[in-house]
mmCIF file of C-alpha atoms in Angstrom:
data_model
loop_
_atom_site.group_PDB
_atom_site.id
_atom_site.type_symbol
_atom_site.label_atom_id
_atom_site.label_comp_id
_atom_site.label_asym_id
_atom_site.label_seq_id
_atom_site.Cartn_x
_atom_site.Cartn_y
_atom_site.Cartn_z
ATOM 1 C CA GLY A 30 -15.180 8.561 -5.559
ATOM 2 C CA GLU A 31 -11.851 7.263 -4.011
ATOM 3 C CA SER A 32 -13.352 5.206 -0.725
ATOM 4 C CA VAL A 33 -12.460 2.005 -0.020
ATOM 5 C CA GLY A 34 -13.699 1.388 3.529
ATOM 6 C CA LEU A 35 -13.715 -1.285 6.529
ATOM 7 C CA HIS A 36 -16.369 -2.300 8.245
ATOM 8 C CA LEU A 37 -14.749 -2.554 11.534
ATOM 9 C CA PRO A 38 -11.137 -0.982 12.758
ATOM 10 C CA THR A 39 -10.655 -3.334 15.276
ATOM 11 C CA LEU A 40 -11.127 -7.196 15.205
ATOM 12 C CA SER A 41 -10.548 -9.651 17.985
ATOM 13 C CA VAL A 42 -10.141 -12.950 16.973
ATOM 14 C CA GLN A 43 -9.265 -16.058 19.292
ATOM 15 C CA GLU A 44 -6.004 -18.109 18.249
ATOM 16 C CA GLY A 45 -7.105 -20.852 16.108
ATOM 17 C CA ASP A 46 -9.780 -19.525 15.111
ATOM 18 C CA ASN A 47 -11.224 -18.263 11.561
ATOM 19 C CA SER A 48 -11.314 -14.892 10.989
ATOM 20 C CA ILE A 49 -12.778 -12.617 8.581
ATOM 21 C CA ILE A 50 -11.964 -8.997 7.794
ATOM 22 C CA ASN A 51 -14.813 -6.960 5.690
ATOM 23 C CA CYS A 52 -14.356 -4.424 3.679
ATOM 24 C CA ALA A 53 -16.539 -2.381 0.799
ATOM 25 C CA TYR A 54 -15.766 -0.616 -1.989
ATOM 26 C CA SER A 55 -17.653 2.481 -3.800
ATOM 27 C CA ASN A 56 -16.021 2.027 -7.225
ATOM 28 C CA SER A 57 -18.009 -0.054 -9.533
ATOM 29 C CA ALA A 58 -14.727 0.387 -12.070
ATOM 30 C CA SER A 59 -12.788 -0.984 -9.740
ATOM 31 C CA ASP A 60 -10.400 -4.386 -11.776
ATOM 32 C CA TYR A 61 -8.385 -5.402 -8.823
ATOM 33 C CA PHE A 62 -8.351 -5.767 -5.512
ATOM 34 C CA ILE A 63 -5.735 -6.692 -3.450
ATOM 35 C CA TRP A 64 -5.417 -7.173 0.497
ATOM 36 C CA TYR A 65 -2.209 -5.968 2.201
ATOM 37 C CA LYS A 66 -1.069 -7.641 5.718
ATOM 38 C CA GLN A 67 1.155 -4.576 7.542
ATOM 39 C CA GLU A 68 2.900 -5.260 10.579
ATOM 40 C CA SER A 69 3.945 -2.958 13.042
ATOM 41 C CA GLY A 70 6.955 -0.473 11.547
ATOM 42 C CA LYS A 71 6.947 -2.636 8.350
ATOM 43 C CA GLY A 72 5.477 -1.974 4.829
ATOM 44 C CA PRO A 73 2.646 -3.475 3.340
ATOM 45 C CA GLN A 74 2.915 -7.343 2.898
ATOM 46 C CA PHE A 75 1.200 -9.087 -0.057
ATOM 47 C CA ILE A 76 -1.361 -11.005 0.740
ATOM 48 C CA ILE A 77 -3.792 -11.999 -1.931
ATOM 49 C CA ASP A 78 -5.557 -10.411 -4.393
ATOM 50 C CA ILE A 79 -8.448 -10.867 -6.825
ATOM 51 C CA ARG A 80 -10.070 -9.829 -10.572
ATOM 52 C CA SER A 81 -13.180 -8.355 -11.150
ATOM 53 C CA ASN A 82 -14.370 -11.727 -13.171
ATOM 54 C CA MET A 83 -14.112 -13.735 -10.257
ATOM 55 C CA ASP A 84 -15.754 -13.696 -6.971
ATOM 56 C CA LYS A 85 -13.576 -16.392 -5.282
ATOM 57 C CA ARG A 86 -9.568 -17.187 -4.759
ATOM 58 C CA GLN A 87 -8.179 -19.363 -2.443
ATOM 59 C CA GLY A 88 -4.250 -19.175 -1.072
ATOM 60 C CA GLN A 89 -3.238 -20.862 1.654
ATOM 61 C CA ARG A 90 -4.689 -20.445 4.710
ATOM 62 C CA VAL A 91 -6.445 -17.234 3.218
ATOM 63 C CA THR A 92 -9.460 -16.493 0.735
ATOM 64 C CA VAL A 93 -10.629 -13.693 -0.363
ATOM 65 C CA LEU A 94 -14.543 -13.013 -1.565
ATOM 66 C CA LEU A 95 -15.693 -10.117 -4.218
ATOM 67 C CA ASN A 96 -19.350 -9.888 -4.657
ATOM 68 C CA LYS A 97 -19.878 -6.994 -7.541
ATOM 69 C CA THR A 98 -23.258 -6.386 -6.525
ATOM 70 C CA VAL A 99 -22.745 -4.836 -3.356
ATOM 71 C CA LYS A 100 -19.267 -3.668 -3.881
ATOM 72 C CA HIS A 101 -18.119 -5.917 -0.655
ATOM 73 C CA LEU A 102 -14.652 -7.564 -0.393
ATOM 74 C CA SER A 103 -13.876 -9.720 2.071
ATOM 75 C CA LEU A 104 -10.633 -11.989 3.545
ATOM 76 C CA GLN A 105 -11.054 -14.885 5.867
ATOM 77 C CA ILE A 106 -7.843 -16.466 7.579
ATOM 78 C CA ALA A 107 -8.835 -19.691 8.868
ATOM 79 C CA ALA A 108 -6.996 -21.361 11.792
ATOM 80 C CA THR A 109 -5.739 -17.930 12.960
ATOM 81 C CA GLN A 110 -2.631 -17.250 14.478
ATOM 82 C CA PRO A 111 -0.290 -14.821 16.410
ATOM 83 C CA GLY A 112 1.896 -14.252 13.732
ATOM 84 C CA ASP A 113 -1.712 -13.377 11.958
ATOM 85 C CA SER A 114 -1.839 -9.907 14.279
ATOM 86 C CA ALA A 115 -1.279 -6.862 12.162
ATOM 87 C CA VAL A 116 -3.216 -4.269 10.044
ATOM 88 C CA TYR A 117 -4.963 -5.486 7.193
ATOM 89 C CA PHE A 118 -5.941 -3.419 4.167
ATOM 90 C CA CYS A 119 -7.971 -3.483 1.232
ATOM 91 C CA ALA A 120 -7.127 -1.987 -1.681
ATOM 92 C CA GLU A 121 -8.068 -1.360 -5.293
ATOM 93 C CA ILE A 122 -7.050 -0.753 -8.839
ATOM 94 C CA MET A 123 -8.906 0.591 -11.675
ATOM 95 C CA ASN A 124 -6.352 -0.631 -14.119
ATOM 96 C CA ARG A 125 -3.336 -1.710 -14.657
ATOM 97 C CA ASP A 126 -0.988 1.341 -15.157
ATOM 98 C CA ASP A 127 -3.334 3.175 -12.246
ATOM 99 C CA LYS A 128 -2.367 3.496 -8.359
ATOM 100 C CA ILE A 129 -3.537 1.941 -5.493
ATOM 101 C CA ILE A 130 -6.346 3.195 -3.261
ATOM 102 C CA PHE A 131 -6.013 2.142 0.612
ATOM 103 C CA GLY A 132 -8.532 2.022 2.947
ATOM 104 C CA LYS A 133 -8.207 2.692 6.615
ATOM 105 C CA GLY A 134 -7.199 -0.960 8.096
ATOM 106 C CA THR A 135 -8.970 -3.225 10.078
ATOM 107 C CA ARG A 136 -6.345 -4.283 13.067
ATOM 108 C CA LEU A 137 -7.096 -8.181 13.726
ATOM 109 C CA HIS A 138 -5.964 -8.949 17.615
ATOM 110 C CA ILE A 139 -5.182 -12.213 18.440
ATOM 111 C CA LEU A 140 -6.621 -13.532 21.972
ATOM 112 C CA PRO A 141 -4.558 -16.232 23.320
ATOM 113 C CA GLU B 2 11.142 -10.071 2.719
ATOM 114 C CA THR B 3 9.660 -8.164 -1.200
ATOM 115 C CA GLY B 4 13.415 -6.911 -2.305
ATOM 116 C CA VAL B 5 12.863 -3.083 -2.142
ATOM 117 C CA THR B 6 14.548 -1.192 -0.280
ATOM 118 C CA GLN B 7 14.671 2.528 1.264
ATOM 119 C CA SER B 8 16.647 4.541 2.602
ATOM 120 C CA PRO B 9 17.216 5.886 5.659
ATOM 121 C CA THR B 10 15.149 4.628 7.468
ATOM 122 C CA HIS B 11 14.153 7.458 10.201
ATOM 123 C CA LEU B 12 14.341 10.501 9.725
ATOM 124 C CA ILE B 13 13.822 14.187 11.260
ATOM 125 C CA LYS B 14 13.831 17.263 9.904
ATOM 126 C CA THR B 15 12.588 20.783 10.807
ATOM 127 C CA ARG B 16 9.809 23.077 8.682
ATOM 128 C CA GLY B 17 10.875 24.273 6.199
ATOM 129 C CA GLN B 18 14.057 22.250 5.482
ATOM 130 C CA GLN B 19 13.887 20.114 2.182
ATOM 131 C CA VAL B 20 14.491 15.724 2.267
ATOM 132 C CA THR B 21 15.228 13.370 0.061
ATOM 133 C CA LEU B 22 14.278 9.437 0.752
ATOM 134 C CA ARG B 23 15.730 7.322 -1.437
ATOM 135 C CA CYS B 24 13.960 3.859 -2.575
ATOM 136 C CA SER B 25 15.644 0.804 -4.623
ATOM 137 C CA SER B 26 13.308 -1.684 -6.444
ATOM 138 C CA GLN B 27 13.068 -5.319 -6.965
ATOM 139 C CA SER B 28 15.186 -6.760 -9.436
ATOM 140 C CA GLY B 29 12.634 -6.204 -12.572
ATOM 141 C CA HIS B 30 10.963 -4.404 -11.751
ATOM 142 C CA ASN B 31 10.602 -0.832 -13.816
ATOM 143 C CA THR B 32 7.684 0.769 -12.053
ATOM 144 C CA VAL B 33 7.627 2.359 -8.908
ATOM 145 C CA SER B 34 4.943 4.151 -6.806
ATOM 146 C CA TRP B 35 5.860 6.656 -3.909
ATOM 147 C CA TYR B 36 2.962 6.854 -0.503
ATOM 148 C CA GLN B 37 3.027 8.892 2.516
ATOM 149 C CA GLN B 38 0.712 6.777 5.206
ATOM 150 C CA ALA B 39 -0.124 8.826 7.899
ATOM 151 C CA LEU B 40 -0.216 7.133 11.501
ATOM 152 C CA GLY B 41 -3.428 4.973 11.637
ATOM 153 C CA GLN B 42 -4.265 5.783 8.395
ATOM 154 C CA GLY B 43 -3.828 3.938 4.700
ATOM 155 C CA PRO B 44 -1.598 4.779 2.248
ATOM 156 C CA GLN B 45 -2.139 7.864 -0.103
ATOM 157 C CA PHE B 46 -0.838 7.550 -4.052
ATOM 158 C CA ILE B 47 2.033 10.645 -4.356
ATOM 159 C CA PHE B 48 3.069 9.440 -7.983
ATOM 160 C CA GLN B 49 4.276 6.889 -10.329
ATOM 161 C CA TYR B 50 7.207 7.108 -11.893
ATOM 162 C CA TYR B 51 7.846 4.664 -15.627
ATOM 163 C CA ARG B 52 11.105 4.082 -16.874
ATOM 164 C CA GLU B 53 12.600 7.603 -15.708
ATOM 165 C CA GLU B 54 8.792 9.193 -16.523
ATOM 166 C CA GLU B 55 6.255 10.118 -14.417
ATOM 167 C CA ASN B 56 3.195 8.937 -15.012
ATOM 168 C CA GLY B 57 0.194 9.431 -12.513
ATOM 169 C CA ARG B 58 -0.261 11.931 -9.511
ATOM 170 C CA GLY B 59 -2.423 11.970 -6.632
ATOM 171 C CA ASN B 60 -3.396 14.957 -4.655
ATOM 172 C CA PHE B 61 0.157 16.049 -3.305
ATOM 173 C CA PRO B 62 1.171 19.531 -4.190
ATOM 174 C CA PRO B 63 4.264 20.265 -5.973
ATOM 175 C CA ARG B 64 6.986 20.686 -3.766
ATOM 176 C CA PHE B 65 6.377 17.187 -3.807
ATOM 177 C CA SER B 66 8.694 15.547 -6.444
ATOM 178 C CA GLY B 67 10.922 12.743 -7.861
ATOM 179 C CA LEU B 68 13.121 11.269 -9.754
ATOM 180 C CA GLN B 69 13.463 7.719 -11.603
ATOM 181 C CA PHE B 70 17.261 6.658 -12.439
ATOM 182 C CA PRO B 71 18.300 3.981 -15.236
ATOM 183 C CA ASN B 72 18.477 0.863 -12.667
ATOM 184 C CA TYR B 73 14.852 2.071 -11.978
ATOM 185 C CA SER B 74 16.237 2.978 -8.388
ATOM 186 C CA SER B 75 13.763 6.674 -6.932
ATOM 187 C CA GLU B 76 14.243 9.242 -5.230
ATOM 188 C CA LEU B 77 11.151 11.230 -3.229
ATOM 189 C CA ASN B 78 11.720 15.088 -2.681
ATOM 190 C CA VAL B 79 9.989 17.264 -0.267
ATOM 191 C CA ASN B 80 10.689 20.480 -0.015
ATOM 192 C CA ALA B 81 9.443 23.475 2.186
ATOM 193 C CA LEU B 82 8.594 20.845 5.524
ATOM 194 C CA GLU B 83 5.405 20.939 6.561
ATOM 195 C CA LEU B 84 4.444 19.598 9.792
ATOM 196 C CA ASP B 85 1.642 17.706 8.415
ATOM 197 C CA ASP B 86 4.274 15.701 6.378
ATOM 198 C CA SER B 87 5.261 13.811 9.109
ATOM 199 C CA ALA B 88 4.563 10.106 8.271
ATOM 200 C CA LEU B 89 5.689 7.027 6.817
ATOM 201 C CA TYR B 90 6.782 7.217 3.474
ATOM 202 C CA LEU B 91 6.368 3.771 1.268
ATOM 203 C CA CYS B 92 7.538 3.029 -1.792
ATOM 204 C CA ALA B 93 6.101 0.000 -4.266
ATOM 205 C CA SER B 94 8.049 -1.026 -7.467
ATOM 206 C CA ARG B 95 6.368 -3.474 -9.817
ATOM 207 C CA THR B 96 6.989 -4.737 -13.250
ATOM 208 C CA GLY B 97 5.068 -2.907 -16.505
ATOM 209 C CA THR B 98 2.930 -5.880 -16.869
ATOM 210 C CA GLU B 99 1.499 -6.970 -13.599
ATOM 211 C CA GLU B 100 -1.073 -4.738 -11.697
ATOM 212 C CA THR B 101 0.827 -6.159 -8.246
ATOM 213 C CA GLN B 102 2.789 -3.932 -5.799
ATOM 214 C CA TYR B 103 5.611 -4.600 -3.666
ATOM 215 C CA PHE B 104 6.341 -2.497 -0.829
ATOM 216 C CA GLY B 105 9.305 -1.625 1.169
ATOM 217 C CA PRO B 106 9.970 -1.184 5.050
ATOM 218 C CA GLY B 107 9.024 2.340 4.278
ATOM 219 C CA THR B 108 11.166 5.667 5.835
ATOM 220 C CA ARG B 109 9.440 7.014 9.190
ATOM 221 C CA LEU B 110 9.614 11.107 8.777
ATOM 222 C CA LEU B 111 9.538 13.290 11.534
ATOM 223 C CA VAL B 112 9.071 17.498 10.898
ATOM 224 C CA LEU B 113 9.138 19.221 13.728
#
């Protein structure tokens, strides 16, 4: 079915610590996964993506891990900053011309 | 910024009215998708346009319709507005060869 879910609706992290946001997806045929960041009043902002033939991809301060065996996706943010406060969505696409299926999102709250 | 613009930013309508939302895609992007995001939820796919033709549709009734123009800008039309149509409407664009979609800031529609 169409289901991309997140384990935790809210995550509070101390500033400077690393953040890990988790996501479970249900469609084993999905070929492409994306993490989006959405700040209040704005549209989703692309953070990082990963294809199903990879298990790890790194960007600037962010890493996405994909475990296809258990259909799990995670986003790691290093040295979390106040500007990282937002709702994070994992999303999946079955193929290039297909729609994006979003989960409900995890709100990341940064503690001073 | 993604280069995707939407207008208007906010809109208030009454039940039964019709509304048109507009989107200008990022330069070079020929594929535009529309999403509805209810408060506290992830975006839900409405439909996608490629080269002025609808080539994918989500689970939305026919009163949700769209257009894409030769310059790849797009419109979302909603007829016979219902209270549940109150949401943030997002437009996203991409090239025809890549999966990554870039979102605009959205139009927040309130139906009274």
